[in-house]
PDB file of C-alpha atoms in Angstrom:
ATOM      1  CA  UNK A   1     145.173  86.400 117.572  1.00 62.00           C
ATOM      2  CA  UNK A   2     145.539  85.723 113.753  1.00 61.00           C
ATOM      3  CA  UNK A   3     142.205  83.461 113.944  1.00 66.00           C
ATOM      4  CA  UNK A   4     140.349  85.999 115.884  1.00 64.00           C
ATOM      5  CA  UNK A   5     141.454  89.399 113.494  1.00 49.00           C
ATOM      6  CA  UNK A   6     140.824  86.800 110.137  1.00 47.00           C
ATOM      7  CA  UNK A   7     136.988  86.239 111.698  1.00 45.00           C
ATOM      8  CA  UNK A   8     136.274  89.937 112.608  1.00 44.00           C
ATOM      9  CA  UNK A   9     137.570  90.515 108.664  1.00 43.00           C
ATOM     10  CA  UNK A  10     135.040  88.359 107.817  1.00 46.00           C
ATOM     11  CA  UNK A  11     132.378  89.687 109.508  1.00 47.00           C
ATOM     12  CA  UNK A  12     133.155  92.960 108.232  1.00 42.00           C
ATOM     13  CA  UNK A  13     133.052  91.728 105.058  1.00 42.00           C
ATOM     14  CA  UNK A  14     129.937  89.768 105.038  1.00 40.00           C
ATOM     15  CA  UNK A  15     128.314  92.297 106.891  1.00 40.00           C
ATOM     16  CA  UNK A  16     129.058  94.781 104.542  1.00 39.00           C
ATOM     17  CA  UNK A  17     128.331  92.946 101.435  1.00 41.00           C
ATOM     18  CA  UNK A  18     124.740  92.308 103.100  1.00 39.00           C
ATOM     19  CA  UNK A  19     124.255  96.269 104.231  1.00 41.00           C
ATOM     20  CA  UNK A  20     125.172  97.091 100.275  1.00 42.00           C
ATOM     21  CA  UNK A  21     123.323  94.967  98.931  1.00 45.00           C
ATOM     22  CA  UNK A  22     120.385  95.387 100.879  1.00 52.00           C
ATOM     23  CA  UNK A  23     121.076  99.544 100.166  1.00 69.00           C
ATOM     24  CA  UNK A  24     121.155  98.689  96.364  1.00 79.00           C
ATOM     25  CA  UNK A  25     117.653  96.980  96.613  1.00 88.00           C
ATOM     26  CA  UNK A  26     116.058  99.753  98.675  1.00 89.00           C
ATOM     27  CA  UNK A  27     117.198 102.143  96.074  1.00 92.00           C
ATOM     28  CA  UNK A  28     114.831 100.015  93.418  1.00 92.00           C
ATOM     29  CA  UNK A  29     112.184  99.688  95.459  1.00 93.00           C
ATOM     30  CA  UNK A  30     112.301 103.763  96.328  1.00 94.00           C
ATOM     31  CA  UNK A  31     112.288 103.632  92.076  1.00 96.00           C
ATOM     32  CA  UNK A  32     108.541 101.208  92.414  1.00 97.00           C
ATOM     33  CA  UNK A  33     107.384 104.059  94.649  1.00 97.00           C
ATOM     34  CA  UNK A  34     108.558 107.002  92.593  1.00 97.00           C
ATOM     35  CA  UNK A  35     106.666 105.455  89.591  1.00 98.00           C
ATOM     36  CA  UNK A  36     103.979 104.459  91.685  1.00 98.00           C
ATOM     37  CA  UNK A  37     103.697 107.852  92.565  1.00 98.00           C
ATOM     38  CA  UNK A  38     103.439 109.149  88.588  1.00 98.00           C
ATOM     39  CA  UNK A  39     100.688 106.550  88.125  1.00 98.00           C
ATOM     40  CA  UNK A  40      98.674 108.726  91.662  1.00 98.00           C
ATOM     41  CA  UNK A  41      99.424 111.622  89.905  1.00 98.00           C
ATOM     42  CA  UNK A  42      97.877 110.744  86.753  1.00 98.00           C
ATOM     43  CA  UNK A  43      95.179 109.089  87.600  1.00 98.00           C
ATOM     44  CA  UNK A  44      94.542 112.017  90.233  1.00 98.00           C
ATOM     45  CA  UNK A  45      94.486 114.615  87.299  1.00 97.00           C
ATOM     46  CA  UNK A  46      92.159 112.695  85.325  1.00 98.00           C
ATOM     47  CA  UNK A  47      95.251 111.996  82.262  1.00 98.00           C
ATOM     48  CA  UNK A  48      94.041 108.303  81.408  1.00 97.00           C
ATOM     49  CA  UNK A  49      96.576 107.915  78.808  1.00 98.00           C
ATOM     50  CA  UNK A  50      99.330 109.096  81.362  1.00 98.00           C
ATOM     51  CA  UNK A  51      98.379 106.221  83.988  1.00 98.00           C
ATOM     52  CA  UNK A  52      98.457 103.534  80.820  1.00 98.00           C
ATOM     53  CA  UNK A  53     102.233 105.287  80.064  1.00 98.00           C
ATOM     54  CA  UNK A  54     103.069 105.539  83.403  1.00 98.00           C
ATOM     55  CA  UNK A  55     101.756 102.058  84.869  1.00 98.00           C
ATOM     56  CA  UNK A  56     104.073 100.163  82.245  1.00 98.00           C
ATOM     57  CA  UNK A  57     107.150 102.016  83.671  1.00 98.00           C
ATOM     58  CA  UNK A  58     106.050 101.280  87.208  1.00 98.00           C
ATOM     59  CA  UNK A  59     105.943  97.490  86.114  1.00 98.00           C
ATOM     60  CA  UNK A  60     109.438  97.495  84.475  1.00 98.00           C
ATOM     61  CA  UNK A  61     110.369  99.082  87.904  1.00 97.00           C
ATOM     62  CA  UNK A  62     109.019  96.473  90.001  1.00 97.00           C
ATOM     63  CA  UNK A  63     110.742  93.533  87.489  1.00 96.00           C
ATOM     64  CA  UNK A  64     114.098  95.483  88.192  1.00 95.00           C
ATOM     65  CA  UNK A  65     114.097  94.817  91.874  1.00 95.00           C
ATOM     66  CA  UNK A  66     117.284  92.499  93.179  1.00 92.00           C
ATOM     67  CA  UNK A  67     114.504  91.090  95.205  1.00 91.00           C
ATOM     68  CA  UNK A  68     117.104  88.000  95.517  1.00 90.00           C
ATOM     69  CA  UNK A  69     119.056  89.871  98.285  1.00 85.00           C
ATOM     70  CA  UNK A  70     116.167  90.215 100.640  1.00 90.00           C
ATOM     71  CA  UNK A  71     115.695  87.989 103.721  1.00 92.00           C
ATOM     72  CA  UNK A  72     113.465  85.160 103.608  1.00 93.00           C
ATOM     73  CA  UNK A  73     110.063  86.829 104.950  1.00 94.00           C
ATOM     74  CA  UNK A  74     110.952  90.042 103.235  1.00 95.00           C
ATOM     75  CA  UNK A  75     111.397  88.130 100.048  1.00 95.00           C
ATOM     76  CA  UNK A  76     107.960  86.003  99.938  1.00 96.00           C
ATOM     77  CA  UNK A  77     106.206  89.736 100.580  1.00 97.00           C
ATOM     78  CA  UNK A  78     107.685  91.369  97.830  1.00 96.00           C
ATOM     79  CA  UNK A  79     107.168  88.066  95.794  1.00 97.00           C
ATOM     80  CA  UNK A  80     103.242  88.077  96.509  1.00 97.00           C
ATOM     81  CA  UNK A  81     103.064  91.793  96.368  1.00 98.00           C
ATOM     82  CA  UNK A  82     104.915  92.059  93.446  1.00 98.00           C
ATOM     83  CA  UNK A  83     102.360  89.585  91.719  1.00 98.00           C
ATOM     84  CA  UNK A  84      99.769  91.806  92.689  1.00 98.00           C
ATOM     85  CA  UNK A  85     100.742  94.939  91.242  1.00 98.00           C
ATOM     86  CA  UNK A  86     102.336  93.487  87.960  1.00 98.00           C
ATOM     87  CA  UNK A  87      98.467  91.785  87.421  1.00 98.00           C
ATOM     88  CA  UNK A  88      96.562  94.905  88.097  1.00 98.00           C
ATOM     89  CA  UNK A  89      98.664  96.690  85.921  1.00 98.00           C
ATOM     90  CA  UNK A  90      98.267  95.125  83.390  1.00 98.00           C
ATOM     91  CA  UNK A  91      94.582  95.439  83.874  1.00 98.00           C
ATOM     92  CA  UNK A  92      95.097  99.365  83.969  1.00 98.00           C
ATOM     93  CA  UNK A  93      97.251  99.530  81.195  1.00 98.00           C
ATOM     94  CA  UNK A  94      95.103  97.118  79.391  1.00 98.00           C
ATOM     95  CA  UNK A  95      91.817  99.570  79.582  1.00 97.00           C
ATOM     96  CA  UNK A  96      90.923 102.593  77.854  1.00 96.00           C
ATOM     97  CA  UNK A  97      88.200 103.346  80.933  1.00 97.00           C
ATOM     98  CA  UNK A  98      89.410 105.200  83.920  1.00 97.00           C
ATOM     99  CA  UNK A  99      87.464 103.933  86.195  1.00 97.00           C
ATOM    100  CA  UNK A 100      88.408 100.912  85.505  1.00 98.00           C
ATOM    101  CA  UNK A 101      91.930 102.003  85.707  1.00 98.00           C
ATOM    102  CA  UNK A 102      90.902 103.210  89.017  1.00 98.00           C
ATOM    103  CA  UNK A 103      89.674  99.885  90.243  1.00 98.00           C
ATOM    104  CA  UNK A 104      92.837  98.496  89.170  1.00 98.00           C
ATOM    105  CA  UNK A 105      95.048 101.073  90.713  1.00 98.00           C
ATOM    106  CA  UNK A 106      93.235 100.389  94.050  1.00 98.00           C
ATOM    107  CA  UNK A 107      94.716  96.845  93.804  1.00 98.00           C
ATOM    108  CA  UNK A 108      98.164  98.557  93.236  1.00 98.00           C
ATOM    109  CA  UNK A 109      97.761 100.824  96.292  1.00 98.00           C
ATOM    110  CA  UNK A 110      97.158  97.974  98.850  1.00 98.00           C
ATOM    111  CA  UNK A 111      99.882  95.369  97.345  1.00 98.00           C
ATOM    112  CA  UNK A 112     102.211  98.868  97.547  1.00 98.00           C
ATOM    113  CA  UNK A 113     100.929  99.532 101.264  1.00 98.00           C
ATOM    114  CA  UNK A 114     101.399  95.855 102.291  1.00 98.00           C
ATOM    115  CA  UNK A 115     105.078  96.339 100.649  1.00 96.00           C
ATOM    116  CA  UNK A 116     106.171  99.548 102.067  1.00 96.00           C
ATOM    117  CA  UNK A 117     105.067  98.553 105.303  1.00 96.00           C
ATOM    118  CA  UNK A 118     106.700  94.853 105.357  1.00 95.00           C
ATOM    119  CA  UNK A 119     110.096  95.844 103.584  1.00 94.00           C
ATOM    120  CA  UNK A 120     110.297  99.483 105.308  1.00 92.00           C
ATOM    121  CA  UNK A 121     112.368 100.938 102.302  1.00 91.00           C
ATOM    122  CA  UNK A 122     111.371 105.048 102.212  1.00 91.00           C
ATOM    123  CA  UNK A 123     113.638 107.214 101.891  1.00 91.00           C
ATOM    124  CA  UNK A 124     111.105 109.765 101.886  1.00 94.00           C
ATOM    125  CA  UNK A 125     108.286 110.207 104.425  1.00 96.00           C
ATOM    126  CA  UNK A 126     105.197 108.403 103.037  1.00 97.00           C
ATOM    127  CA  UNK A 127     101.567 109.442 103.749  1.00 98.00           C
ATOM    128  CA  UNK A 128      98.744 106.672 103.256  1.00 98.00           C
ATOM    129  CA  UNK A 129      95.546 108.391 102.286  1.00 98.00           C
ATOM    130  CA  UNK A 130      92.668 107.279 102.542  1.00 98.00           C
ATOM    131  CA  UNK A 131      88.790 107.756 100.647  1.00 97.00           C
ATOM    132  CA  UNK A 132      85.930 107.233 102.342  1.00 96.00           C
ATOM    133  CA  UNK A 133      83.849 107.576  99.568  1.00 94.00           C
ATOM    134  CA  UNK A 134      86.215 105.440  97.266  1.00 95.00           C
ATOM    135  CA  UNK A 135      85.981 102.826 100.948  1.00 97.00           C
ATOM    136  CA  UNK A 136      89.580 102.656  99.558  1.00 97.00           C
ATOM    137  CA  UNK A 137      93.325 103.722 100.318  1.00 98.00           C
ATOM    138  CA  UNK A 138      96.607 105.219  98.435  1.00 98.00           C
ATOM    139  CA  UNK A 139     100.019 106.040  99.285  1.00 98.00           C
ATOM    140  CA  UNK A 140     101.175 109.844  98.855  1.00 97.00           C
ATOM    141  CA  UNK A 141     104.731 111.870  98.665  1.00 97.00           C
ATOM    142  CA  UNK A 142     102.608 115.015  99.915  1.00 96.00           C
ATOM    143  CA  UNK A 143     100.439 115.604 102.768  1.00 96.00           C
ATOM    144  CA  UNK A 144      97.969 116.942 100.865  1.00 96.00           C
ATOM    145  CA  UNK A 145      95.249 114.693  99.750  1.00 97.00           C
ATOM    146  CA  UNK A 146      95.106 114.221  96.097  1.00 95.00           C
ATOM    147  CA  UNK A 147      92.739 112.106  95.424  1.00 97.00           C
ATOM    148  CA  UNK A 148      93.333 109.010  92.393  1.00 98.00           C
ATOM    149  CA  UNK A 149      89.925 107.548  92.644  1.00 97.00           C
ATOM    150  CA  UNK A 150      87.879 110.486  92.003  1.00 96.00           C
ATOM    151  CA  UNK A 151      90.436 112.715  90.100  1.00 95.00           C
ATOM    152  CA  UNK A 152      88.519 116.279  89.324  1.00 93.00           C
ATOM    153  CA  UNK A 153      85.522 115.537  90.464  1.00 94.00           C
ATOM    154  CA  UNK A 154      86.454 115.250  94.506  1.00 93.00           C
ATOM    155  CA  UNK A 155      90.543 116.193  94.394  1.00 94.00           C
ATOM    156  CA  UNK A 156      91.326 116.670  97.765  1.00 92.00           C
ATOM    157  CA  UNK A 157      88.420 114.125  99.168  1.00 93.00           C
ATOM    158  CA  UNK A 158      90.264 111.890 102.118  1.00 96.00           C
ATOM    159  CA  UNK A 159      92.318 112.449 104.796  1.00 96.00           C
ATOM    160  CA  UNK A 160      95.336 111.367 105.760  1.00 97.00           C
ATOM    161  CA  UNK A 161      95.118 107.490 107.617  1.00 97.00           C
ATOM    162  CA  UNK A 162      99.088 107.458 108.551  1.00 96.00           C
ATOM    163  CA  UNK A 163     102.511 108.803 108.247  1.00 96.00           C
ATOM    164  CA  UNK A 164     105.327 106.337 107.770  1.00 95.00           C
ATOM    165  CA  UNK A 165     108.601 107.734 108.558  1.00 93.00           C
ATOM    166  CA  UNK A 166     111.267 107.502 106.325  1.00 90.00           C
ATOM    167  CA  UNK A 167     114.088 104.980 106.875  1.00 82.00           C
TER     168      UNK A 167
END
């Protein structure tokens, strides 16, 4: 009886140790997305200097991530992803031009899709929008398009490709 209530403690235990830690990652990686999101938003309202600002935070988020805690095919996606969007920007904080900022946050957009959909961390409902003019995709907190590839010029150009649930 001893040997059977000493294995359920440590089950408990490691089970619990894995849930927490697991919980402490997705909190990061709801962090990427927030500052992903501030990078959209920027870029969206035209506020090039904002994206270069707010594209170095979202790379200090995405080098903050435990990503040491996640299971073996979770890890490798982040890993790969993560290469992705810490290249790109660089590329965006690294230019003065926003549409080259824009080219370089479309990079961004599908390493963040390819995340969000292979780690499924949102806390938040997540909309992936989607430009046909652009030919290109982005994630979104609102329903409402707001468009980072065109900014002023076609705001609310896109429509909404899919709604990913929160977790």
């Amino acid at each position: 009886m001893k040997k059977i209530l000493g294995l359920v403690a440590i089950i408990t235990i490691a089970t619990t140790a894995l849930t927490y830690a697991q919980g402490k990652t997705d909190v990061a990686l709801n962090q990427v997305l927030t500052a992903y999101y501030d990078v959209k938003n920027a870029l969206a309202t035209d506020k090039k200097d904002l994206a270069i600002e707010k594209v170095k935070v979202l790379s200090a988020k995405v080098n903050a991530v435990n990503h040491k805690d996640l299971p073996a095919g979770q890890h490798k996606i982040f890993m790969d992803q993560a290469a992705i969007i810490k290249s790109k920007a660089a590329q965006l904080a690294g230019s003065n031009d926003i549409k080259t900022q824009r080219k370089a946050f479309e990079g961004i957009s599908y390493a963040m899709i390819k995340t969000l959909k292979g780690l499924k961390f949102n806390s938040q409902i997540v909309y992936v929008q989607h430009c046909p003019m652009a030919k290109a995709s982005w994630l979104n907190e609102k329903e409402n398009i707001e468009n980072p590839y065109y900014g002023s010029m076609m705001f609310d150009c896109g429509d909404v490709a899919e709604t990913i649930k929160s977790n």
